[in-house]
Amino acid sequence: MKIERLFIKAFGGLENLQLEFFPEMQIVYGINEIEKTIIKTFIKTMFYGFRGMDHSLETNPRKKYLPRDGRVMEGYIVFSHQGLSYRLEKQFADRKAQDRTNLSLKASGETIDLKNPDQPGQELFNISETEFLNTAFMENVFIDNENLQDLDRGNIGYLAEIEQKISDLKEDLKQSLKQDQVHGSFNQEIAGLEKDLIELQNRETSLRLQNEQHQKLKLADRFEKFKKLEKSLEHSEQNAAQGSTNVLRNKSISAKELTEIANQRQQTVQALSEFEIRENLLVQRMQEQEKFREQAKKKVSTIVEERSRLQYLKQKTAERNPKTFKKPGISYASFIPLVIAEIFFLIGGLVFRSNKPVISTILIVLAVLLPFLMVFVYYLLQRRYENQIRQYHERIRKHEIRTIKIENGLQKLEWEVNQVEDRLQQLKLDQEIAEEAVEIAEKEYEKQLTELKYLIRPFFKELPTDDQLDLAIQSLREQTVDSIHNQEEIKRIKQQMLDLQGDYSTAEFYQAYQEAQEWLIQQQAELRTFPEFSESHIFSQLEGIQESRIVMLEKLAELRSELSQLTKTQINTVELENELERLENILEKSENDYDSLILSLHMLEHSRASFETDIRSQLNQKAADYLSKMTGNQDKGLKIDHDYHIKLQSDSDFYEQAFNNVGLFDQINLAFRLALTELLQDSSGMIPLILDDPFSQLDQNRIGLSLKLLQSLSEEQNRQIILFTNQPSLLDLANQKTKIIKL
């Protein structure tokens, strides 16, 4: 069998992927790990379907490979087998029973019927799913003895299930007898509920009759109130027609006219207030003008005083001569007395040196200190001269500053006088404007007052004076309020009468009252003078009756439904006995099948022994040959022990694969699988070999030898080999005969 082409429309994370394969060895480069896993799973599921019934996403492959966008999993594979080309199409649903499988011949399109559509590979290749996976995808090598034990355990479970069904049928037979008793209790409970419903109906009729009595009595009460309101309406209309006999000329004044008078009165008051404000503002402007005049007079007098003072200071300054000071000095003639005095003191000191040493010392000291004393006196005179000069200049400076201050003050006073004069001019203009505003406000007040008198003139026999205007307007307001109150009272009474009438006209209301009286007289024998219960109590009782009726009807319907269901689901005792007999026969047959299974297990054990004697040595020899070709070492060999573990043999000792490197482990598995496939399958039915980066742990030399071995096997056995890889170095090591598919 050889795969020619596959197309994945939607499967896992792949969409619209198409791959074209060659019949010999080829390397598919550029697919990541996830895509390789999806492609291998797609090939397996196309031929043998999904495994697993778990509902979780992790362990159920049908859910695991469902596209995320919710699309349907589907695709097809074109393959050749025994000289014919086939096209296998599959569409996967949520359950296996809903899957769609279509197998047809590629050339003619003729559809081929399949006995097992879920696993067409079983029918086409005559190999099981486990054998297909072990030969095509290079899974771990072992003989699954546990599968036989699982089959044994499954049969034991099936027998236990049949025994449980027999026990359940016996229990159902007991329950069927109890259902007859339940059927009778249901009928009794239904009869009780129907009786309670009749009692509720009678109770509801009595309460509704009392409620009708309430309505008739309320209608009569409303009619009595209606008659009283009619009398009140007549009395109010008479009071409104009488009116008041005061000084008013017109007895009726509308609210609109009263509002106009009030608004005009307000405008008149506002005009008067505006007139008074303008008049007060005029007085204020006149007072301010007088105040500024007084300030101007004061400032002018101050200017005159300051100018007189300044003139006096200037005159005194002009009359006074500048004062002169003589600077102290020392002349040469002044040193003559000093020299004479020193000579005198020195001679005296020398004369008294012998007999009066103290006086001699004093005279000598005086002679020495006399020049210094002369210098000190000169210094004091010089300091006195400088102080006099400084004080004189200071007095002159202060006099000048005082003069400047007076001049500045005069300038400031003159500026203030100018400001006051400007302010007086402005106040004069403001006074003129205020006088005009007062005149305008006075005219406006007189105008508004005239309009007010014009508005109230029609309502008085004599026009009131200005002092009586407020009293006259108040009288109008009181008259209007009384009239409005009478109108509102009449309107309220009419509205109450309409409310009492309800939907009745006056004639219909009288007619309904007469009918209510007649009904009360007719029902007098059956009813009390007044109802037994209040109206609210009757309403609550009626609501309770409605709720109780609904509950009873629901319970009655539920009981009838359960009774009907019980009647439908009740199983006849004869049917239960027949089913029990049938299951006992099935149990007996299954026990016979179980004995046959035990015999089959013994036969499998015999086949295993035959494998030990006939095939094991050939398998070891071929696997060792393949391993030698892949490693380039002739000294190593392979051996399978009695527990079906692959081991290396060196001399007479055995070493498990776990003690060797990972690359050698992969080569051993590949060698054993190639040998097993060659022994068990003929060349015409060879399954393609699909490898997934089997040389990732090998060095360059062993990779080249392994590729060479695979290429030779593909040519010798006419077997298709598909090698998926992401290693670019593998492309360089492949020979020219190896086909390369780059994605």
XYZ file of C-alpha atoms in Angstrom:
743
model
C 0.000 0.000 0.000
C 1.235 3.483 -0.902
C -0.198 6.897 -0.051
C -0.365 9.126 -3.141
C -2.020 12.248 -1.811
C -3.835 13.524 1.270
C -5.997 16.626 1.710
C -6.981 18.020 5.120
C -9.902 20.432 4.827
C -10.210 20.915 8.586
C -8.567 18.765 11.236
C -7.009 20.005 14.471
C -5.164 23.226 13.714
C -4.693 22.476 9.980
C -6.950 23.744 7.216
C -6.867 23.181 3.435
C -3.516 21.328 3.530
C -2.621 19.085 0.552
C 0.443 16.815 0.360
C 1.587 14.841 -2.734
C 3.757 11.783 -1.930
C 6.133 9.650 -4.029
C 5.926 5.839 -4.111
C 9.556 5.469 -2.924
C 11.512 7.037 -0.077
C 11.025 10.767 0.496
C 11.840 13.428 3.078
C 9.161 15.963 4.029
C 10.895 19.088 5.332
C 9.407 22.149 7.044
C 6.544 20.833 9.210
C 6.625 21.579 12.959
C 5.987 19.043 15.693
C 2.294 19.838 16.144
C 1.570 19.581 12.412
C 3.423 16.246 12.175
C 1.340 14.852 15.033
C -1.878 16.074 13.395
C -0.925 14.547 10.005
C -0.069 11.149 11.544
C -3.313 11.192 13.563
C -5.245 12.105 10.406
C -3.772 9.118 8.494
C -4.542 6.755 11.364
C -8.131 8.012 11.881
C -8.876 7.861 8.148
C -8.155 4.108 8.158
C -9.077 3.107 11.746
C -11.161 5.931 13.264
C -10.884 7.523 16.722
C -10.202 5.742 19.953
C -11.496 6.725 23.379
C -14.923 7.649 24.760
C -13.856 10.148 27.449
C -15.669 13.477 27.529
C -12.656 15.569 28.530
C -10.751 17.583 25.947
C -7.364 16.160 26.938
C -8.182 12.443 26.691
C -10.851 12.347 23.978
C -9.072 12.643 20.564
C -12.338 13.429 18.773
C -12.685 16.605 20.876
C -8.949 17.252 20.945
C -8.662 17.599 17.150
C -11.941 19.496 16.683
C -11.207 22.816 14.855
C -11.476 25.845 17.125
C -13.750 27.742 14.730
C -16.355 24.945 14.967
C -15.867 23.650 11.412
C -16.487 19.995 10.584
C -13.436 17.694 10.586
C -13.064 16.245 7.087
C -10.578 15.333 4.365
C -9.550 12.538 2.008
C -6.607 10.212 1.192
C -5.713 8.826 -2.251
C -3.739 5.551 -1.975
C -2.901 2.491 -4.053
C -3.155 -1.101 -2.859
C -2.623 -4.321 -4.824
C -2.641 -2.533 -8.189
C -5.749 -0.379 -7.603
C -6.005 3.312 -6.652
C -8.586 4.286 -4.057
C -10.007 7.570 -2.735
C -11.073 7.466 0.913
C -13.180 10.421 2.131
C -14.290 10.964 5.722
C -16.343 13.541 7.579
C -16.151 13.302 11.383
C -19.115 14.255 13.588
C -19.498 14.526 17.363
C -20.164 10.779 17.622
C -18.861 7.777 15.738
C -22.352 6.755 14.598
C -22.720 10.080 12.772
C -19.401 9.870 10.860
C -19.593 9.683 7.059
C -17.165 7.438 5.130
C -16.931 7.041 1.364
C -14.454 4.688 -0.375
C -14.318 4.778 -4.172
C -12.049 3.758 -7.033
C -9.962 6.674 -8.254
C -10.217 5.811 -11.952
C -13.947 5.101 -12.299
C -15.359 6.755 -9.172
C -17.232 3.551 -8.315
C -18.248 3.427 -4.654
C -17.117 0.429 -2.622
C -19.351 -0.822 0.191
C -17.597 -1.330 3.514
C -18.698 -3.706 6.227
C -17.015 -1.568 8.870
C -16.991 2.092 7.655
C -15.284 3.261 10.845
C -12.188 1.060 10.156
C -11.761 0.558 6.389
C -8.095 -0.383 6.945
C -9.159 -3.580 8.714
C -11.084 -4.682 5.623
C -8.598 -3.456 2.988
C -5.256 -4.473 4.515
C -6.405 -7.419 6.698
C -4.424 -6.073 9.646
C -5.616 -4.728 12.983
C -5.238 -1.161 14.155
C -2.492 -2.150 16.591
C -0.494 -3.901 13.833
C -0.952 -0.895 11.541
C 0.329 1.504 14.178
C 3.298 -0.722 15.051
C 4.386 -1.188 11.427
C 3.599 2.251 9.980
C 4.413 4.675 12.805
C 7.142 2.802 14.685
C 5.561 2.716 18.121
C 7.281 0.936 21.040
C 7.968 -2.732 20.426
C 6.194 -5.214 22.634
C 3.623 -7.991 22.301
C 0.462 -6.809 24.079
C -0.414 -9.749 26.338
C -2.550 -7.427 28.393
C -5.029 -7.078 25.489
C -5.929 -10.747 25.844
C -6.339 -10.323 29.579
C -8.532 -7.253 28.961
C -10.739 -9.380 26.701
C -10.981 -11.946 29.452
C -11.937 -9.289 31.993
C -14.483 -7.845 29.532
C -16.292 -11.165 29.201
C -16.379 -11.572 32.950
C -17.927 -8.094 33.216
C -20.513 -8.992 30.561
C -21.596 -12.062 32.519
C -21.867 -9.980 35.682
C -23.980 -7.426 33.789
C -26.448 -10.104 32.643
C -26.717 -11.458 36.184
C -27.414 -7.912 37.402
C -30.187 -7.514 34.794
C -31.788 -10.756 35.988
C -31.707 -9.440 39.557
C -33.222 -6.142 38.404
C -36.057 -7.938 36.605
C -36.919 -9.851 39.759
C -37.017 -6.562 41.635
C -39.244 -5.055 38.907
C -41.622 -7.972 39.332
C -41.998 -7.069 43.002
C -42.508 -3.407 42.150
C -45.247 -4.275 39.631
C -47.296 -5.832 42.408
C -46.951 -2.674 44.480
C -48.100 -0.461 41.587
C -51.614 -1.895 41.764
C -51.874 -0.664 45.342
C -50.586 2.779 44.316
C -53.179 2.880 41.507
C -56.005 2.449 44.022
C -54.645 5.135 46.361
C -54.434 7.582 43.435
C -58.120 7.031 42.562
C -59.133 7.583 46.178
C -57.115 10.824 46.409
C -58.601 12.101 43.113
C -62.156 11.548 44.425
C -61.314 13.521 47.600
C -59.962 16.434 45.571
C -63.093 16.556 43.376
C -65.270 16.705 46.515
C -63.175 19.565 47.934
C -63.550 21.455 44.636
C -67.372 21.247 44.884
C -67.256 22.633 48.436
C -65.024 25.485 47.258
C -67.520 26.300 44.478
C -70.402 26.533 46.985
C -68.331 28.733 49.279
C -67.400 31.014 46.384
C -71.089 31.385 45.361
C -72.035 32.487 48.890
C -69.207 35.009 49.072
C -70.009 36.461 45.646
C -73.654 36.948 46.729
C -72.479 38.878 49.794
C -70.145 40.897 47.593
C -73.113 41.806 45.362
C -74.985 42.940 48.495
C -72.036 45.162 49.368
C -72.136 46.748 45.912
C -75.888 47.460 46.121
C -75.548 49.027 49.585
C -72.642 51.154 48.414
C -74.724 52.334 45.443
C -77.553 53.362 47.784
C -75.110 55.205 50.023
C -73.646 57.018 47.030
C -77.149 58.092 45.960
C -77.878 59.567 49.403
C -74.629 61.541 49.280
C -75.536 62.672 45.762
C -78.844 64.137 47.009
C -77.063 66.022 49.809
C -74.566 67.478 47.345
C -77.444 68.697 45.151
C -78.789 70.727 48.061
C -75.323 72.153 48.822
C -74.929 73.137 45.162
C -78.219 75.072 45.179
C -77.192 76.902 48.371
C -73.758 77.870 46.947
C -75.297 79.164 43.715
C -77.713 81.332 45.699
C -74.839 82.818 47.751
C -72.878 83.581 44.596
C -75.896 85.334 43.046
C -76.512 87.588 46.045
C -73.036 89.238 46.114
C -72.081 92.126 48.484
C -73.545 95.606 48.819
C -70.490 97.851 49.183
C -69.163 100.876 47.332
C -68.400 98.762 44.231
C -70.210 99.770 41.069
C -69.753 96.413 39.313
C -70.297 93.357 41.534
C -68.375 90.934 39.314
C -64.652 91.347 38.609
C -62.549 88.742 36.906
C -59.225 87.445 38.143
C -57.586 88.790 34.985
C -58.812 92.348 35.691
C -57.722 92.058 39.296
C -54.294 90.888 38.126
C -54.007 93.865 35.752
C -54.891 96.277 38.570
C -52.359 94.624 40.889
C -49.663 94.776 38.218
C -50.454 98.436 37.505
C -50.317 99.174 41.223
C -46.938 97.487 41.379
C -45.693 99.532 38.425
C -46.961 102.726 40.106
C -45.108 101.846 43.307
C -41.985 101.103 41.306
C -42.295 104.462 39.496
C -42.689 106.246 42.852
C -39.652 104.422 44.214
C -37.685 105.351 41.103
C -38.737 109.008 41.530
C -37.655 109.033 45.184
C -34.345 107.338 44.337
C -33.605 109.874 41.601
C -34.528 112.750 43.929
C -32.274 111.393 46.679
C -29.487 110.958 44.142
C -29.888 114.618 43.079
C -29.649 115.755 46.702
C -26.577 113.560 47.163
C -24.917 115.095 44.107
C -25.610 118.606 45.409
C -24.154 117.708 48.794
C -21.048 116.248 47.171
C -20.685 119.393 45.035
C -20.861 121.584 48.142
C -18.347 119.363 49.893
C -15.862 119.632 47.043
C -16.289 123.410 46.984
C -15.326 123.559 50.657
C -12.294 121.361 49.950
C -11.250 123.638 47.075
C -11.457 126.713 49.313
C -9.338 125.042 51.992
C -6.713 123.951 49.499
C -6.528 127.444 47.944
C -5.973 129.013 51.372
C -3.287 126.419 52.081
C -1.575 127.260 48.795
C -1.571 130.946 49.694
C -0.033 130.213 53.088
C 2.656 127.984 51.611
C 3.518 130.516 48.942
C 3.886 133.235 51.596
C 6.121 130.946 53.595
C 8.237 130.131 50.570
C 8.550 133.810 49.718
C 9.679 134.547 53.253
C 12.341 131.832 53.166
C 13.660 133.051 49.838
C 13.786 136.607 51.141
C 15.710 135.589 54.272
C 18.119 133.569 52.208
C 18.784 136.498 49.925
C 19.351 138.933 52.836
C 21.771 136.656 54.733
C 25.488 136.769 53.725
C 27.458 133.557 53.467
C 29.359 132.788 56.676
C 33.161 132.326 56.476
C 35.432 130.254 58.721
C 39.182 130.722 59.274
C 41.262 127.620 58.985
C 43.827 127.165 61.877
C 47.539 127.256 60.841
C 51.099 127.109 62.355
C 53.762 129.639 61.310
C 57.542 129.525 61.794
C 57.397 132.297 64.385
C 55.227 130.120 66.613
C 58.082 127.662 66.979
C 60.428 130.224 68.649
C 58.640 130.183 72.036
C 58.459 126.398 71.798
C 62.235 126.131 71.274
C 62.946 128.567 74.110
C 60.693 126.614 76.443
C 62.361 123.336 75.601
C 65.834 124.787 76.144
C 64.689 126.201 79.458
C 63.291 122.851 80.603
C 66.419 120.986 79.551
C 68.766 123.385 81.321
C 66.617 123.230 84.434
C 66.662 119.466 84.325
C 70.400 119.417 84.057
C 70.816 121.961 86.863
C 68.593 120.077 89.311
C 69.919 116.707 88.324
C 72.304 116.344 91.197
C 70.401 117.775 94.151
C 66.764 117.492 92.995
C 66.467 114.507 90.700
C 62.626 114.460 90.725
C 62.298 118.007 89.500
C 65.055 117.316 87.006
C 63.105 114.334 85.639
C 59.878 116.328 85.370
C 61.581 119.134 83.515
C 63.245 116.748 81.087
C 59.920 114.948 80.451
C 58.177 118.267 79.837
C 60.888 119.221 77.391
C 60.315 115.955 75.536
C 56.453 116.147 75.588
C 56.169 119.785 74.658
C 56.332 119.188 70.835
C 53.714 116.470 71.112
C 51.470 118.724 73.135
C 51.814 121.403 70.489
C 50.788 118.913 67.770
C 47.771 117.729 69.805
C 46.522 121.284 70.256
C 46.800 121.838 66.505
C 44.828 118.637 65.883
C 42.005 119.801 68.168
C 41.786 123.135 66.409
C 41.652 121.402 63.010
C 38.806 119.093 64.148
C 36.831 122.060 65.470
C 37.188 123.821 62.122
C 35.948 120.773 60.183
C 32.906 120.364 62.461
C 31.912 123.987 62.008
C 32.205 123.679 58.207
C 30.130 120.447 58.201
C 27.382 121.883 60.441
C 27.136 124.963 58.269
C 26.737 122.917 55.090
C 24.153 120.679 56.808
C 22.029 123.707 57.727
C 22.264 124.943 54.156
C 21.201 121.493 52.813
C 18.244 121.276 55.194
C 17.150 124.743 54.201
C 17.244 123.747 50.529
C 15.349 120.512 51.211
C 12.698 122.446 53.107
C 12.359 124.866 50.239
C 12.025 121.985 47.743
C 9.401 120.285 49.912
C 7.403 123.481 50.074
C 7.587 123.846 46.304
C 6.543 120.199 45.789
C 3.703 120.671 48.242
C 2.566 123.725 46.323
C 2.598 121.749 43.084
C 0.628 118.913 44.698
C -1.897 121.359 46.139
C -2.291 123.021 42.769
C -2.860 119.571 41.153
C -5.428 118.689 43.814
C -7.161 122.020 43.249
C -7.337 121.192 39.539
C -8.747 117.741 40.378
C -11.343 119.291 42.655
C -12.325 121.736 39.956
C -12.645 118.883 37.445
C -14.726 116.917 39.938
C -16.917 119.971 40.470
C -17.461 120.202 36.730
C -18.356 116.476 36.625
C -20.689 116.853 39.598
C -22.332 119.773 37.889
C -22.982 117.604 34.833
C -24.211 114.752 37.055
C -26.525 117.190 38.825
C -28.013 118.274 35.525
C -28.470 114.621 34.478
C -30.009 113.801 37.867
C -32.418 116.720 37.559
C -33.492 115.436 34.155
C -33.866 111.881 35.562
C -35.958 113.228 38.467
C -38.176 115.063 36.050
C -38.578 111.913 33.891
C -39.270 109.703 36.970
C -41.862 112.198 38.213
C -43.604 112.155 34.855
C -43.491 108.320 34.775
C -44.990 108.152 38.267
C -47.797 110.505 37.299
C -48.400 108.430 34.155
C -48.586 105.106 36.065
C -50.838 106.664 38.708
C -53.165 107.964 36.009
C -53.340 104.496 34.387
C -54.086 102.906 37.781
C -56.941 105.317 38.395
C -58.232 104.587 34.903
C -58.258 100.828 35.619
C -60.119 101.023 38.942
C -62.578 103.759 37.877
C -65.204 101.294 36.414
C -65.441 99.346 39.685
C -66.193 102.273 42.057
C -69.013 104.767 42.244
C -66.578 107.415 43.418
C -62.892 107.458 42.470
C -60.790 107.010 45.638
C -58.083 109.463 46.565
C -54.399 108.609 46.438
C -54.375 107.671 50.113
C -57.392 105.355 49.661
C -56.035 103.474 46.643
C -54.602 100.589 48.680
C -57.864 100.139 50.587
C -59.847 100.202 47.354
C -57.618 97.589 45.706
C -57.812 95.397 48.839
C -61.608 95.592 48.675
C -61.509 94.474 45.052
C -59.220 91.594 45.966
C -61.470 90.379 48.776
C -64.526 90.524 46.541
C -62.685 88.575 43.835
C -61.409 85.951 46.283
C -64.897 85.368 47.642
C -66.235 84.968 44.130
C -63.458 82.530 43.222
C -64.084 80.543 46.400
C -67.766 80.244 45.549
C -66.916 79.102 42.039
C -64.408 76.567 43.340
C -66.926 75.261 45.846
C -69.540 74.867 43.120
C -66.981 73.140 40.896
C -65.909 70.817 43.731
C -69.500 69.855 44.511
C -70.209 69.129 40.855
C -67.049 67.003 40.631
C -68.063 65.021 43.715
C -71.481 64.476 42.190
C -69.857 63.224 38.991
C -67.593 60.910 41.017
C -70.618 59.501 42.831
C -72.454 58.981 39.541
C -69.478 57.181 38.033
C -70.293 55.974 34.531
C -74.027 56.622 35.061
C -75.878 59.618 33.746
C -78.274 61.365 36.171
C -81.276 59.421 34.873
C -79.334 56.128 34.831
C -78.116 56.820 38.383
C -81.717 57.211 39.587
C -82.644 54.014 37.722
C -79.710 52.052 39.217
C -80.726 53.210 42.711
C -84.272 51.968 42.170
C -82.996 48.586 40.901
C -80.634 48.241 43.898
C -83.534 48.874 46.302
C -85.670 46.277 44.530
C -82.792 43.702 44.593
C -82.241 44.209 48.320
C -85.965 43.732 48.940
C -86.023 40.534 46.853
C -82.938 39.030 48.554
C -84.037 40.063 52.032
C -85.165 36.555 52.878
C -81.839 34.951 51.913
C -79.458 37.640 53.215
C -78.959 39.489 56.433
C -79.607 43.186 56.732
C -75.847 43.697 56.447
C -73.303 41.216 54.980
C -71.693 38.670 57.278
C -68.138 39.637 56.244
C -66.474 42.873 55.273
C -65.715 43.601 51.645
C -61.938 43.275 52.106
C -62.432 39.962 53.906
C -64.620 38.719 51.051
C -61.961 39.732 48.504
C -59.228 37.964 50.474
C -61.420 34.863 50.834
C -62.167 34.832 47.103
C -58.453 35.169 46.300
C -57.709 32.316 48.705
C -60.402 30.210 47.055
C -58.908 30.927 43.613
C -55.438 29.949 44.812
C -56.761 26.815 46.512
C -58.681 25.882 43.350
C -55.526 26.341 41.229
C -53.492 24.217 43.650
C -56.161 21.522 43.734
C -56.555 21.509 39.955
C -52.777 21.272 39.503
C -52.589 18.458 42.034
C -55.569 16.747 40.391
C -53.935 17.045 36.948
C -50.665 15.767 38.394
C -52.384 12.782 39.999
C -54.243 11.976 36.788
C -51.006 12.319 34.800
C -49.158 10.065 37.229
C -52.026 7.609 37.126
C -51.984 7.647 33.324
C -48.194 7.279 33.283
C -48.413 4.494 35.830
C -50.960 2.738 33.654
C -48.736 3.142 30.566
C -45.499 2.068 32.260
C -46.996 -0.764 34.236
C -45.455 -4.002 32.996
C -47.432 -7.157 32.843
C -46.210 -9.923 35.104
C -46.188 -12.353 32.174
C -43.910 -10.017 30.183
C -41.509 -9.736 33.109
C -41.347 -13.519 33.429
C -40.683 -13.907 29.682
C -37.853 -11.316 29.812
C -36.380 -13.073 32.829
C -36.375 -16.389 30.979
C -34.733 -14.761 27.935
C -31.896 -13.302 30.011
C -31.270 -16.637 31.705
C -30.840 -18.210 28.263
C -28.407 -15.425 27.269
C -26.457 -16.011 30.473
C -26.122 -19.690 29.690
C -24.907 -18.917 26.145
C -22.409 -16.324 27.423
C -20.954 -18.820 29.863
C -20.362 -21.175 26.939
C -18.661 -18.328 25.029
C -16.467 -17.655 28.038
C -15.330 -21.268 28.036
C -14.464 -20.856 24.337
C -12.418 -17.753 25.184
C -10.422 -19.688 27.758
C -9.685 -22.278 25.093
C -8.549 -19.485 22.715
C -6.162 -18.183 25.359
C -4.579 -21.597 25.601
C -4.197 -21.661 21.819
C -2.502 -18.223 21.910
C -0.079 -19.526 24.494
C 0.692 -22.382 22.120
C 1.265 -19.848 19.280
C 3.633 -17.967 21.500
C 5.650 -21.080 22.092
C 5.752 -21.630 18.325
C 7.106 -18.076 17.923
C 9.826 -18.890 20.428
C 10.989 -21.851 18.389
C 10.414 -20.684 14.767
C 10.580 -16.874 14.420
C 12.649 -15.530 17.305
C 15.997 -16.581 15.876
C 15.176 -15.153 12.402
C 13.952 -11.905 13.961
C 17.125 -11.574 16.026
C 19.316 -12.243 12.999
C 17.571 -9.726 10.712
C 17.432 -7.029 13.383
C 21.143 -7.512 14.078
C 21.926 -7.207 10.353
C 19.973 -3.951 10.073
C 21.616 -2.544 13.206
C 25.055 -3.410 11.862
C 24.304 -1.587 8.608
C 23.135 1.497 10.491
C 26.062 1.576 12.950
C 28.818 0.190 10.734
C 29.783 -2.262 13.515
C 29.658 -6.033 12.848
C 30.360 -7.112 16.432
C 26.995 -6.142 17.892
C 23.767 -8.103 17.674
C 20.225 -8.086 18.939
C 18.232 -10.544 20.983
C 14.628 -10.654 22.261
C 14.233 -12.302 25.670
C 11.232 -14.338 26.819
C 9.501 -11.203 28.162
C 9.755 -9.595 24.675
C 12.334 -6.994 25.738
C 14.902 -5.945 23.090
C 18.505 -6.345 24.312
C 22.022 -6.100 22.931
C 24.272 -9.127 23.209
C 27.977 -8.923 23.702
C 29.779 -12.247 24.085
C 27.391 -14.265 26.236
C 26.034 -11.414 28.328
C 22.906 -9.352 27.679
C 22.656 -5.564 28.188
C 19.350 -3.823 28.185
C 18.840 -0.797 25.970
C 18.494 1.454 29.002
C 22.262 1.170 29.537
C 23.027 2.489 26.024
C 22.759 5.978 24.577
C 19.502 7.381 23.211
C 20.652 7.342 19.560
C 21.490 3.648 19.729
C 18.126 2.993 21.357
C 16.335 4.593 18.365
C 18.412 2.556 15.904
C 17.645 -0.688 17.757
C 13.890 -0.004 17.662
C 14.058 0.818 13.955
C 16.078 -2.309 13.175
C 13.690 -4.546 15.096
C 10.597 -3.018 13.449
C 12.040 -3.371 9.961
C 12.865 -7.003 10.642
C 9.423 -7.742 12.111
C 7.632 -6.106 9.153
C 9.708 -8.076 6.644
C 8.896 -11.374 8.370
C 5.152 -10.786 8.874
C 4.155 -8.943 5.666
C 4.509 -9.843 2.033
C 5.958 -7.359 -0.435
C 2.628 -6.684 -2.171
C 0.896 -5.623 1.058
C 3.674 -3.617 2.628
C 2.379 -0.745 4.791
C 4.171 2.609 4.322
C 6.791 3.414 6.900
C 6.210 6.888 8.447
C 9.117 8.223 10.511
C 9.245 11.368 12.664
C 12.854 12.663 13.032
C 14.249 9.230 14.058
C 17.893 10.391 13.733
C 17.857 13.494 15.956
C 20.192 11.795 18.484
C 22.681 10.365 15.910
C 25.943 11.703 14.570
C 26.442 12.503 10.869
C 28.056 9.147 10.048
C 25.272 7.029 11.512
C 22.613 9.271 9.966
C 24.141 8.684 6.547
C 24.282 4.897 7.102
C 20.658 4.844 8.345
C 19.424 6.844 5.346
C 21.322 4.544 3.024
C 19.669 1.493 4.652
C 16.182 3.004 4.333
C 16.799 3.912 0.674
C 17.942 0.368 -0.132
C 14.946 -1.193 1.684
C 12.567 1.111 -0.200
C 14.039 -0.068 -3.503
C 14.384 -3.772 -2.600
C 11.000 -4.208 -0.858
C 9.133 -1.670 -3.022
C 8.030 0.019 0.189
C 6.992 3.655 0.586
C 8.941 5.510 3.292
C 7.891 8.998 4.477
C 10.359 10.768 6.756
C 9.229 14.017 8.446
C 12.024 16.296 9.678
C 12.941 19.859 10.620
C 16.722 19.265 10.384
C 18.296 20.948 7.328
C 21.425 18.775 7.764
C 19.356 15.701 6.890
C 18.723 17.121 3.418
C 22.466 17.409 2.770
C 23.079 13.762 3.775
C 20.323 12.355 1.552
C 21.421 10.917 -1.795
C 20.080 11.928 -5.156
C 17.533 9.099 -5.298
C 15.742 10.349 -2.176
C 12.852 12.665 -3.009
C 12.599 15.960 -1.118
C 9.259 17.636 -0.352
C 9.618 21.149 1.062
C 6.653 22.933 2.600
